[in-house]
Tab-separated table of C-alpha atoms in Angstrom:
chain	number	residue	atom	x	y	z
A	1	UNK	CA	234.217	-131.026	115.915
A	2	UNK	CA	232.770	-132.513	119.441
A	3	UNK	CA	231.172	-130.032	121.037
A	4	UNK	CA	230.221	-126.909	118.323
A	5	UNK	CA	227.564	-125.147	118.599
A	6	UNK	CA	225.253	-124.699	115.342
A	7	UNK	CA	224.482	-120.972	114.809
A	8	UNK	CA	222.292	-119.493	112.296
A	9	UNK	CA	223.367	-117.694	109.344
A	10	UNK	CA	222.234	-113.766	110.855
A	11	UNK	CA	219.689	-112.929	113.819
A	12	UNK	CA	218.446	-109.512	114.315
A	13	UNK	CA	219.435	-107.520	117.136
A	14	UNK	CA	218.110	-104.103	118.446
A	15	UNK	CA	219.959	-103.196	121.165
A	16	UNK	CA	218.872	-101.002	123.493
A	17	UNK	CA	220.207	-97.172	123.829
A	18	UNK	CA	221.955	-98.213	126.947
A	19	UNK	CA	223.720	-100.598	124.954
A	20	UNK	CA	224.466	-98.912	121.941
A	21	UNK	CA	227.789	-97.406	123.977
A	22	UNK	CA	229.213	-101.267	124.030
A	23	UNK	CA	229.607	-101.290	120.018
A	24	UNK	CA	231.006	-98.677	119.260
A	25	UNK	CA	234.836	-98.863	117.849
A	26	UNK	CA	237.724	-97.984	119.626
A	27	UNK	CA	241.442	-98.757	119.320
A	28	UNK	CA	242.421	-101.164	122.101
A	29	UNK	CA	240.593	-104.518	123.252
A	30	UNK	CA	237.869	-105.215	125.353
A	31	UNK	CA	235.767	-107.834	126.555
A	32	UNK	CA	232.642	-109.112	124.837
A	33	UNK	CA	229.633	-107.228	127.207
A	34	UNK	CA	227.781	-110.261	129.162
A	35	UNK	CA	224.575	-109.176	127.237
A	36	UNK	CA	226.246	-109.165	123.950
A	37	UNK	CA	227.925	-112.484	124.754
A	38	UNK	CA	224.546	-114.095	125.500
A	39	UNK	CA	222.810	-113.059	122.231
A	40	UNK	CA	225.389	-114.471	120.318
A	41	UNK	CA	225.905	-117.806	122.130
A	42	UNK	CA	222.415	-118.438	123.217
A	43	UNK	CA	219.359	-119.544	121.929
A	44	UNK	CA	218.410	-117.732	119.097
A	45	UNK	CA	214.484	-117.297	117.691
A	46	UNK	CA	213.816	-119.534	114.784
A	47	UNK	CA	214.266	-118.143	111.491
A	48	UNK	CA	212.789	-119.380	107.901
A	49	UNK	CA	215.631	-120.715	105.879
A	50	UNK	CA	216.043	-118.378	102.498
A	51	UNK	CA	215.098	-120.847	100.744
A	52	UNK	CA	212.030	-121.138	102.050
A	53	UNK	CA	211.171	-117.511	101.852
A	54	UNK	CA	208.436	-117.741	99.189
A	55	UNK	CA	205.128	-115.661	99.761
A	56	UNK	CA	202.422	-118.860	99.342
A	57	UNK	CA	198.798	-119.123	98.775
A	58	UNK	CA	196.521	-121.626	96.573
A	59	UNK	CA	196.678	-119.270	93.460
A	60	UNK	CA	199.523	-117.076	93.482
A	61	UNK	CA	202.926	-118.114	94.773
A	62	UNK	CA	205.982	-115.630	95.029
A	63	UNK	CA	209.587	-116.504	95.344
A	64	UNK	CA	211.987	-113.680	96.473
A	65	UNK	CA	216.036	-114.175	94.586
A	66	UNK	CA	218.749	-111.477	95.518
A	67	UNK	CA	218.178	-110.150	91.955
A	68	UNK	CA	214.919	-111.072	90.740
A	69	UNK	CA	211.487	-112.146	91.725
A	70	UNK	CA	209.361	-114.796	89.894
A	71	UNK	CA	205.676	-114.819	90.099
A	72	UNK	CA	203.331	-117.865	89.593
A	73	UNK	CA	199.286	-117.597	89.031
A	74	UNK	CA	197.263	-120.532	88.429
A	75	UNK	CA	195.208	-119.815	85.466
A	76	UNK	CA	192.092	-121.428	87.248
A	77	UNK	CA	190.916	-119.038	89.287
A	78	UNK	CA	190.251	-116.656	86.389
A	79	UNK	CA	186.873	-117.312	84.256
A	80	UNK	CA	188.684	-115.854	80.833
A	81	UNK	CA	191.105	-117.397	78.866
A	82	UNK	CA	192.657	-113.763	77.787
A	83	UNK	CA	193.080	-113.188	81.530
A	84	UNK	CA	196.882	-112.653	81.007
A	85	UNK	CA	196.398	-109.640	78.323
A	86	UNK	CA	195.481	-107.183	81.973
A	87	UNK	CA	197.303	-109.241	84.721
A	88	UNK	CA	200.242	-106.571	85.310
A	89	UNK	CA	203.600	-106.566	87.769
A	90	UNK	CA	203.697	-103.210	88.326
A	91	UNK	CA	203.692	-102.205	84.590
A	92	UNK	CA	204.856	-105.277	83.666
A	93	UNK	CA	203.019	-107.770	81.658
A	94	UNK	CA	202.989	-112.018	81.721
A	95	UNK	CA	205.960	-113.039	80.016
A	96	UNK	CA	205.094	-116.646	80.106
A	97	UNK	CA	202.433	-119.305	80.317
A	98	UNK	CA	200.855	-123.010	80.202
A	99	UNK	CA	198.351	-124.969	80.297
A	100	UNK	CA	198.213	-124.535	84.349
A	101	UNK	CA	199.715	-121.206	85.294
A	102	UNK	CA	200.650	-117.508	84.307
A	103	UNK	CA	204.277	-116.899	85.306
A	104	UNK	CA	205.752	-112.769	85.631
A	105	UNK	CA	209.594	-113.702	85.973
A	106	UNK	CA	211.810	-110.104	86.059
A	107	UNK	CA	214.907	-108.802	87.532
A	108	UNK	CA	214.690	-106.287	90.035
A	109	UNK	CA	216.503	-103.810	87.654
A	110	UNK	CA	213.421	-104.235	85.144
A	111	UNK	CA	211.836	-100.638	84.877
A	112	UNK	CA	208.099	-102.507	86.512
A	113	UNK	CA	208.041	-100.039	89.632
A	114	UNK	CA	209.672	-101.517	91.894
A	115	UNK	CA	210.012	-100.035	95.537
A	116	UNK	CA	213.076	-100.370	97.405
A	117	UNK	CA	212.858	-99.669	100.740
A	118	UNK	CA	215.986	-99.564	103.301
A	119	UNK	CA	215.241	-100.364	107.015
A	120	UNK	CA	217.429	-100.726	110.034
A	121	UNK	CA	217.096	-104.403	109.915
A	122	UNK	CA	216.367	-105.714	106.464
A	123	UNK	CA	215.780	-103.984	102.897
A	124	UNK	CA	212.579	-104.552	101.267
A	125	UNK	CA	211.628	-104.973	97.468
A	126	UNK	CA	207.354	-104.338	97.073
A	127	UNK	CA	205.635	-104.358	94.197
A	128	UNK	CA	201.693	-104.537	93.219
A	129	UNK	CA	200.186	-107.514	91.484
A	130	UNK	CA	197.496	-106.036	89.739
A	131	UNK	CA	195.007	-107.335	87.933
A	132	UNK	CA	192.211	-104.815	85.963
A	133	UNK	CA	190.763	-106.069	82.513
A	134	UNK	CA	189.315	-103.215	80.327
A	135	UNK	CA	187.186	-105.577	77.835
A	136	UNK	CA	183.782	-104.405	77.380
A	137	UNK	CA	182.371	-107.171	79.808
A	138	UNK	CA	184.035	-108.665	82.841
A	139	UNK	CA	184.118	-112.300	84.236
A	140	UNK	CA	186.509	-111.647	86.491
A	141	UNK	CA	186.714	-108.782	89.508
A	142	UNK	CA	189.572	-106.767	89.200
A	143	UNK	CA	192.016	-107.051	92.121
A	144	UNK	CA	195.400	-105.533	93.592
A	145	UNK	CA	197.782	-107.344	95.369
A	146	UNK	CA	200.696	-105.698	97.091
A	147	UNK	CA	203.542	-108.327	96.984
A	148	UNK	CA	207.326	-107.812	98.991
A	149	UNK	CA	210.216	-109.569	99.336
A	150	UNK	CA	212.196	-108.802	102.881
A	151	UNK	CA	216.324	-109.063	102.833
A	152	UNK	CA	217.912	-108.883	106.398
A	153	UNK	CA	220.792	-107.040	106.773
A	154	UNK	CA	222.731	-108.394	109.753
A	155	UNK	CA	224.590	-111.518	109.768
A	156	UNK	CA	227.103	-112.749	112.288
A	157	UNK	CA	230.217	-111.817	111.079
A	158	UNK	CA	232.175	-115.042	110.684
A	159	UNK	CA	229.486	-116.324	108.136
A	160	UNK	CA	230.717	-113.730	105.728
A	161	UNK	CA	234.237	-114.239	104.799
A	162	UNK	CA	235.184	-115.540	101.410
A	163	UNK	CA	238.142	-117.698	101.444
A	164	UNK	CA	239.623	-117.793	97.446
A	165	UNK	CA	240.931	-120.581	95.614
A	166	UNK	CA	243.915	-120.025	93.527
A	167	UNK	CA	243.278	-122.249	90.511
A	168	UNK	CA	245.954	-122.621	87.469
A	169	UNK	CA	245.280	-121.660	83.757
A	170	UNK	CA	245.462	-119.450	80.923
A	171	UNK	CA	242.108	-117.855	79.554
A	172	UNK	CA	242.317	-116.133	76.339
A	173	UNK	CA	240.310	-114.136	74.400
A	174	UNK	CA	239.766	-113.382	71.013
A	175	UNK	CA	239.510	-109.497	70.346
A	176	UNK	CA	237.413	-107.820	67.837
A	177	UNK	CA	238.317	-104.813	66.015
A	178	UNK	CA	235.541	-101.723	65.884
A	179	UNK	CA	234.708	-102.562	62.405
A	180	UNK	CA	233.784	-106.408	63.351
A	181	UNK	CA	230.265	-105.395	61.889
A	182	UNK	CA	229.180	-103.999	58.967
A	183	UNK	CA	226.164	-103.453	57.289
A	184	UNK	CA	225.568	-102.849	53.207
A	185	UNK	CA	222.961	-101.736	50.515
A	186	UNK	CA	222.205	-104.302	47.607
A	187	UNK	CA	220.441	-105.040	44.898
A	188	UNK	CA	217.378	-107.884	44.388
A	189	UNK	CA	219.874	-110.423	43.353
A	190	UNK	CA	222.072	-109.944	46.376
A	191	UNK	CA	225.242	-108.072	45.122
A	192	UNK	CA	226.635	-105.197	47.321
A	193	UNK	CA	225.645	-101.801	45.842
A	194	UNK	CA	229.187	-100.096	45.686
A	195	UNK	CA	227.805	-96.193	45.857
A	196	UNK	CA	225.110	-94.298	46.704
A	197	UNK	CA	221.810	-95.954	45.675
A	198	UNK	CA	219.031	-94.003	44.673
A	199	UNK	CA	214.967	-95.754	45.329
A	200	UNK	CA	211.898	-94.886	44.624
A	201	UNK	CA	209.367	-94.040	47.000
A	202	UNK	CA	207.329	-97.328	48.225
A	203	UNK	CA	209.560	-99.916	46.397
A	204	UNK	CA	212.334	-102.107	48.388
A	205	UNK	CA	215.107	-101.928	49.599
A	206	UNK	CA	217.887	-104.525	50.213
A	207	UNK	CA	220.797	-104.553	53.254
A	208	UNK	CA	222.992	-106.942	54.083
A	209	UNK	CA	223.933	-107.076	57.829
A	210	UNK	CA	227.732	-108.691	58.222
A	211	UNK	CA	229.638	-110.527	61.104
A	212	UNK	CA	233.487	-110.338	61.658
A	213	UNK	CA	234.426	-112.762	59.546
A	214	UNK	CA	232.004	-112.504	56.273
A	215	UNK	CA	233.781	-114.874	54.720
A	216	UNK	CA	233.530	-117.925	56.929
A	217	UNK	CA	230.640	-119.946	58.532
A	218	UNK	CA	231.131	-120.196	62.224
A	219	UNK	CA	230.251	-123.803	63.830
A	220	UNK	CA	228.342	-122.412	67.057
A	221	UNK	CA	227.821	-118.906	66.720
A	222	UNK	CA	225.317	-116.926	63.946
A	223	UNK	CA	224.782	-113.199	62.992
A	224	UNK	CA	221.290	-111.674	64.453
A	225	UNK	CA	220.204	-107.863	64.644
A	226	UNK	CA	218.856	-106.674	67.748
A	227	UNK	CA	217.705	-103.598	66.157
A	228	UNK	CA	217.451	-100.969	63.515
A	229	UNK	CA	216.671	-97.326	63.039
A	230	UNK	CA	216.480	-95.394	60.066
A	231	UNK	CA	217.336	-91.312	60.327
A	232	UNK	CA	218.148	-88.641	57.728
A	233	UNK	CA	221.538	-87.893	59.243
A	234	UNK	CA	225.009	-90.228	59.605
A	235	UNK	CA	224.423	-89.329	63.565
A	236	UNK	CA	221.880	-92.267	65.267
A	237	UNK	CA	221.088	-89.875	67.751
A	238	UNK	CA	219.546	-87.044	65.355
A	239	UNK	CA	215.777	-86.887	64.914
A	240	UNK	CA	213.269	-88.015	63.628
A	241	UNK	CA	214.129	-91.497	63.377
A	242	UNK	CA	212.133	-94.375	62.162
A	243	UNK	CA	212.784	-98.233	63.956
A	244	UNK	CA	212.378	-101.059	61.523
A	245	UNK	CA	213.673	-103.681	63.776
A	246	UNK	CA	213.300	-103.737	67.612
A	247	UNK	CA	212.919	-106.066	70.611
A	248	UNK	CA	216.013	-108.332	69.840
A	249	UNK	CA	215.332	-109.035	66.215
A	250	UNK	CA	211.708	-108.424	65.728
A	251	UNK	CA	210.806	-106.898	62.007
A	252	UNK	CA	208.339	-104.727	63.502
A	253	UNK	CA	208.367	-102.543	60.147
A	254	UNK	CA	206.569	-105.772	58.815
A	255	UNK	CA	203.051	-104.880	60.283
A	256	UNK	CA	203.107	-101.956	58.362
A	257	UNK	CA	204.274	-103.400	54.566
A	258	UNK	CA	205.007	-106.738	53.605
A	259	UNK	CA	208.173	-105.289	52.039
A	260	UNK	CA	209.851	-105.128	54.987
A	261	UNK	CA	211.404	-108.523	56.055
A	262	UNK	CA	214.032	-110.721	57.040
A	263	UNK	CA	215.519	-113.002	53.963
A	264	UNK	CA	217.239	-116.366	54.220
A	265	UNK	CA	220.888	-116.318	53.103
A	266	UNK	CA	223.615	-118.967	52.998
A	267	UNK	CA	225.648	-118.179	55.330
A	268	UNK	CA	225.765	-117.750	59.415
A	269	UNK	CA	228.085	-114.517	59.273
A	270	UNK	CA	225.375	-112.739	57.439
A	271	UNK	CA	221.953	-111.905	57.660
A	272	UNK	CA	219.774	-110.419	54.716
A	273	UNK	CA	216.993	-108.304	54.352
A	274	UNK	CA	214.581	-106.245	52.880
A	275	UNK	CA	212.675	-102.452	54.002
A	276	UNK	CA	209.940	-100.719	51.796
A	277	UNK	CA	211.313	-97.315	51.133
A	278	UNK	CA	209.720	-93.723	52.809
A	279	UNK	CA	210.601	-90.687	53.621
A	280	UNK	CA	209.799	-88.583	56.386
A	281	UNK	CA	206.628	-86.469	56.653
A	282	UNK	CA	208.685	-83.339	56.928
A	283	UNK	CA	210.730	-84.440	54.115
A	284	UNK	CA	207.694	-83.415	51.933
A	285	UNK	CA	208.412	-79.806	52.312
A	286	UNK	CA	211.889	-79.950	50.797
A	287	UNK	CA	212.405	-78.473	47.387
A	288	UNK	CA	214.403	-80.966	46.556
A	289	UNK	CA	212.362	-84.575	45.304
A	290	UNK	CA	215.582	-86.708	46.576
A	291	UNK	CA	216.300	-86.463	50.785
A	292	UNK	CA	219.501	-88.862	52.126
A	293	UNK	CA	218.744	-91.706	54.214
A	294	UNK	CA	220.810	-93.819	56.783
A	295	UNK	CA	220.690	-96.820	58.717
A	296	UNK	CA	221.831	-97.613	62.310
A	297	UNK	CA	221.574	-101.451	63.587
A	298	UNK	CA	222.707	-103.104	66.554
A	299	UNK	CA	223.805	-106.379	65.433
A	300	UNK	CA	225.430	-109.537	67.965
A	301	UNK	CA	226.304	-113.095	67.324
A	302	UNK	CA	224.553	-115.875	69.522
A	303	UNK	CA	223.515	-119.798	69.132
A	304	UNK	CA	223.052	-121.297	65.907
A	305	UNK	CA	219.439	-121.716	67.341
A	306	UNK	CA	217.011	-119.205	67.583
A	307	UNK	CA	215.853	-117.821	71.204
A	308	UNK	CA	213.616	-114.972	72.403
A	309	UNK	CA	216.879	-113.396	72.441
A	310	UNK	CA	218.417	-113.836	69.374
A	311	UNK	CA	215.968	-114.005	66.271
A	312	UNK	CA	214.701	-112.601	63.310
A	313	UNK	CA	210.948	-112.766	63.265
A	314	UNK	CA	208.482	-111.718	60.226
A	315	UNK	CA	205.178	-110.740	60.895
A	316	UNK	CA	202.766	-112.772	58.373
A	317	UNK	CA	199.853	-111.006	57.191
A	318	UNK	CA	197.630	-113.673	56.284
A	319	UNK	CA	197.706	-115.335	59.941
A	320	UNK	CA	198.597	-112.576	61.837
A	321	UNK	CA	201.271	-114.340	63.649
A	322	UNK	CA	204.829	-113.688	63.899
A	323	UNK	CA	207.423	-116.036	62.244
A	324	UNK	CA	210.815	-116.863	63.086
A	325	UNK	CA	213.123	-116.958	59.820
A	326	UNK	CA	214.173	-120.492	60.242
A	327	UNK	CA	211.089	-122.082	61.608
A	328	UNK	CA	211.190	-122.035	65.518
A	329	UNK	CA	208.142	-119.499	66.195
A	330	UNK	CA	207.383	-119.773	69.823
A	331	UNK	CA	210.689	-117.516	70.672
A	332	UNK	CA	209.019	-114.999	68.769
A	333	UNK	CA	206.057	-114.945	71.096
A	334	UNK	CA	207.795	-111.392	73.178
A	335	UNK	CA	207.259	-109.318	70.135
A	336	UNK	CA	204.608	-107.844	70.757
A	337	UNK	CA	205.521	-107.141	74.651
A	338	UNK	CA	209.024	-106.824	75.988
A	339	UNK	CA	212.360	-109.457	74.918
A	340	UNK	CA	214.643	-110.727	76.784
A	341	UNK	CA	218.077	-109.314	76.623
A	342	UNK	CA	220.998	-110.975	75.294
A	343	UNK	CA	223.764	-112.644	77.037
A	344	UNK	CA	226.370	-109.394	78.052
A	345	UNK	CA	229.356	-111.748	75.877
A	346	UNK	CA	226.795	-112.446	72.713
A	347	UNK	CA	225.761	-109.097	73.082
A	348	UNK	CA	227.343	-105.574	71.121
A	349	UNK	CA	226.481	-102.348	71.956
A	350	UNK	CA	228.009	-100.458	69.113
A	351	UNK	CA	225.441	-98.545	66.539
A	352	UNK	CA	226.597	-99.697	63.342
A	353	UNK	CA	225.749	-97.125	60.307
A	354	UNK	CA	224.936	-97.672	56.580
A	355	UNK	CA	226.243	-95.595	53.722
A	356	UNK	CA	223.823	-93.112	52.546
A	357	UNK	CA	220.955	-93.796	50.218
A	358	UNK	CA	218.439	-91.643	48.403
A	359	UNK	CA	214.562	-91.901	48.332
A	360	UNK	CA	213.019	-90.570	44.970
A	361	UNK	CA	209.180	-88.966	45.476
A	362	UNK	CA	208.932	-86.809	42.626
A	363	UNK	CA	207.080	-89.737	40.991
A	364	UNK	CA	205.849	-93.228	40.880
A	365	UNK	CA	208.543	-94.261	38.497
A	366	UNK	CA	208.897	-97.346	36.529
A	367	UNK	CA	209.703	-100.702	38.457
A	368	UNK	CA	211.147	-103.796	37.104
A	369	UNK	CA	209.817	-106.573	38.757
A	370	UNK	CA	213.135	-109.726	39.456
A	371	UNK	CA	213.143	-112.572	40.778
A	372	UNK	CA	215.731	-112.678	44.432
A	373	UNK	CA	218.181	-115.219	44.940
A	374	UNK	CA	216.726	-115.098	48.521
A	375	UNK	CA	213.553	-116.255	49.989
A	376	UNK	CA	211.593	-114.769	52.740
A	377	UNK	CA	210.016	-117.327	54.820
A	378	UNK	CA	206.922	-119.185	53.533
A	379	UNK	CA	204.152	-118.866	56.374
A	380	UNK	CA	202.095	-121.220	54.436
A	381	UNK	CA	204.501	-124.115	55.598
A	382	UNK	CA	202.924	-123.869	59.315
A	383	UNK	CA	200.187	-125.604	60.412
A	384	UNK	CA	198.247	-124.773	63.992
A	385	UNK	CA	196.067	-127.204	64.186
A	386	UNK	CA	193.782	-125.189	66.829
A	387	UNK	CA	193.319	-121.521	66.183
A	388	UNK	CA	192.164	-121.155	69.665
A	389	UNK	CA	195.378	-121.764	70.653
A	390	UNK	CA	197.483	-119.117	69.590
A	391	UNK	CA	198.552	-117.352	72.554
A	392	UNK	CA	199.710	-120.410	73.867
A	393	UNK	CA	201.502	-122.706	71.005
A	394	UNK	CA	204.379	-119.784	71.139
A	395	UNK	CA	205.374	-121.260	74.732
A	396	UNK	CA	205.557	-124.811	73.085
A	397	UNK	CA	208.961	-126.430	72.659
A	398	UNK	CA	210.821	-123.215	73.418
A	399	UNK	CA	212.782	-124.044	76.132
C-alpha cells in the first residue's frame, strides 16, 4: 500500500499522571488526545528485534524463548576438563556438551529457581549462573553470574489479533481402555506366573511389562517404562517404597545388584526384566518370615529408537557406564542427573500395579540355577576406544 507507515511491533509508554485521565474507558467515543496521537504515529525509539535479544559475551551466550532459556559456555575458558560436574543454572546442572561448549537448555517451568518478576512495562525471568567446584584443588575461580531475560508487555493493539483459518478434515483418534497396560510376574524361562509367587530373599525376580496390544508388534511405536516403585501395599502412594526404575527408563536398582536389569525380548509390545528380591528393613520385625510385595510402573510407548526419553538403560559393573538395552548408549548419558520428559501423546500417567508376591527370609534356601530364554545386554560388545573420554562419547551420535 503507497503510503503506510511501518510501525514496530510494541513501544513502551509511561504516560504521565496528567495523562492517565485520557485512557481510561468510557461508553461513548472520543477523539484520540494530540499527545496520544503523536506517540503512536511518530517516530518511535529503536528497539532490538526479539530475535536478537540474546545476552552476548566471548564465553557465555544467553538466548531468552517465551518458554525456555538456553545457555551456551565455551569450554575454553575453564582450565579442567570436569568443569561441567559444578557449573550450575540455579540448581540445575549441564545437560549437554562438545568438544567446544557446555550447553544448560531448560524450560522456564524446570524447578532451577527461577525468578519471575512482573513490572509495569515488561516481566522479567533471572536466574544465577553459578559456577563453584568443591574438588580438593581448584584451577578455576569460582564465579556467579546473574543472568535475565526481559519480556515487554505492551504492544500496539492491532499487532495482536489472530485471524483463524477454517481448514477441512476429519482427525481421529484411537482410544485406549484403562487396562491398555499391564504388568506380570514370571518365571526364568519367561512364562507368566498365574498366582501368587513366593522368592527367596536375594534371588531374582522376573516381570513382564505389557503394551495394549501384547499380541502384535507395532511398526513405529515400542513399549518403555518410565519408572518403577516397589511398596508393601496395592496403594503406590503408601510408604516406604523402594524405586527400581527412574528417570525415564533408567535401572537405577542396577548399581546396587547386578540382578536387577532390563532383558531383551521379542517383541515391541513388551518389555522384560529382572529385580533381586528384598524386603524392607522394618519388615525384619514381623513375626511372620513371608511380607507381600507390589509393584507400581509407569509405562508409555514411543519411537522404535531409543532417546533420553524413552530407554531402558543397565548400569554395567565392570565399566561403570550405563548401557542402553539395544545398543544406543549416549541417550543414557541423563541418568545420573535429570531426563528429559516424554512427549505429552507418548507419554501415560497412570500407575500400573503388579499382583502380589512374597519374599521368603527365614532362610537362604536352595536355588536352582536355569538358563533364561532372555539375554541381558552384553557390555563386553562396546568398545571406547579412549577412556578419557567418557563424559563426552554419551553426546556422540545422539541426536
Amino acid at each position: 500500500m503507497a503510503g503506510a507507515k511501518k510501525l514496530p511491533k510494541y513501544l513502551i509508554v509511561s504516560p504521565s499522571n496528567d495523562h492517565k485521565e485520557d485512557l481510561k474507558p468510557e461508553k461513548r467515543t472520543r477523539a484520540v488526545p494530540k499527545w496520544l496521537k503523536k506517540v503512536l504515529l511518530g517516530i518511535p525509539p529503536t528497539i532490538a528485534d526479539a530475535a536478537e535479544a540474546t545476552q552476548k559475551t566471548d564465553s557465555i551466550e544467553l538466548l531468552c524463548y517465551l518458554d525456555k532459556v538456553n545457555i551456551r559456555i565455551k569450554r575454553g575458558i575453564f582450565k579442567s576438563n570436569d568443569a561441567f560436574k559444578y557449573l550450575k543454572l540455579g540448581t540445575c546442572p549441564v545437560n549437554h556438551r562438545d568438544n567446544e561448549y557446555y550447553f544448560l537448555l531448560y524450560s522456564l517451568t524446570t524447578d532451577c529457581g527461577f525468578h519471575l518478576e512482573s513490572l509495569p512495562d515488561y516481566s522479567s525471568i533471572s536466574i544465577a549462573l553459578k559456577y563453584n567446584p568443591t574438588s580438593p584443588v581448584i584451577r578455576d575461580m569460582p564465579f556467579e553470574i546473574l543472568l535475565q531475560c526481559r519480556y515487554p508487555r505492551l504492544f500496539y493493539s492491532y499487532t495482536v489479533g489472530f485471524h483463524p483459518e477454517l481448514q477441512g478434515g476429519t482427525f481421529h483418534k484411537v482410544l485406549q481402555p484403562n487396562s491398555s497396560f499391564s504388568i506380570s510376574s514370571q518365571d526364568a524361562l519367561g512364562n507368566e506366573i498365574p498366582g501368587s509367587e513366593t522368592y527367596i530373599l536375594g534371588h531374582p525376580m522376573y516381570f513382564e511389562a505389557s503394551g495394549p496390544d501384547k499380541t502384535t508388534d507395532s511398526a513405529d511405536e515400542k513399549i518403555y517404562i518410565n519408572k518403577c516403585f516397589v511398596t508393601a501395599s496395592r496403594d503406590p502412594t503408601s510408604q516406604p517404597k523402594y524405586t527400581v526404575i527412574d528417570n525415564h527408563g533408567c535401572m537405577i536398582d542396577g548399581k546396587v545388584t547386578i540382578q536387577s536389569k532390563f532383558l531383551l525380548g521379542n517383541s515391541t509390545s513388551t518389555q522384560k526384566f529382572s529385580v533381586g528380591s528384598f524386603i524392607f528393613k522394618d519388615g525384619t520385625s514381623t513375626t511372620s518370615p513371608q511380607v507381600q510385595f507390589y509393584i507400581h510402573c509407569e509405562m508409555s510407548l514411543g519411537p522404535l529408537t531409543p532417546t533420553s526419553s524413552s530407554k531402558a538403560c543397565n548400569y554395567d559393573h565392570a565399566t561403570y557406564k550405563w548401557r542402553e538395552l539395544h545398543g544406543r548408549d549416549c541417550v543414557c548419558a541423563c541418568c545420573d542427573s535429570t531426563c528429559p520428559s516424554a512427549h505429552p501423546k507418548m507419554a501415560s500417567k497412570e500407575i500400573i500395579t503388579s499382583k502380589s508376591w512374597k519374599v521368603d527370609f527365614s532362610s537362604e534356601g536352595e536355588f536352582e540355577e536355569v538358563d533364561p530364554q532372555f539375554n541381558s545386554f552384553d557390555a563386553e560388545t562396546v568398545n571406547v576406544e579412549d577412556p578419557n573420554m567418557e563424559g563426552h562419547t554419551y553426546f556422540l551420535n545422539c541426536d
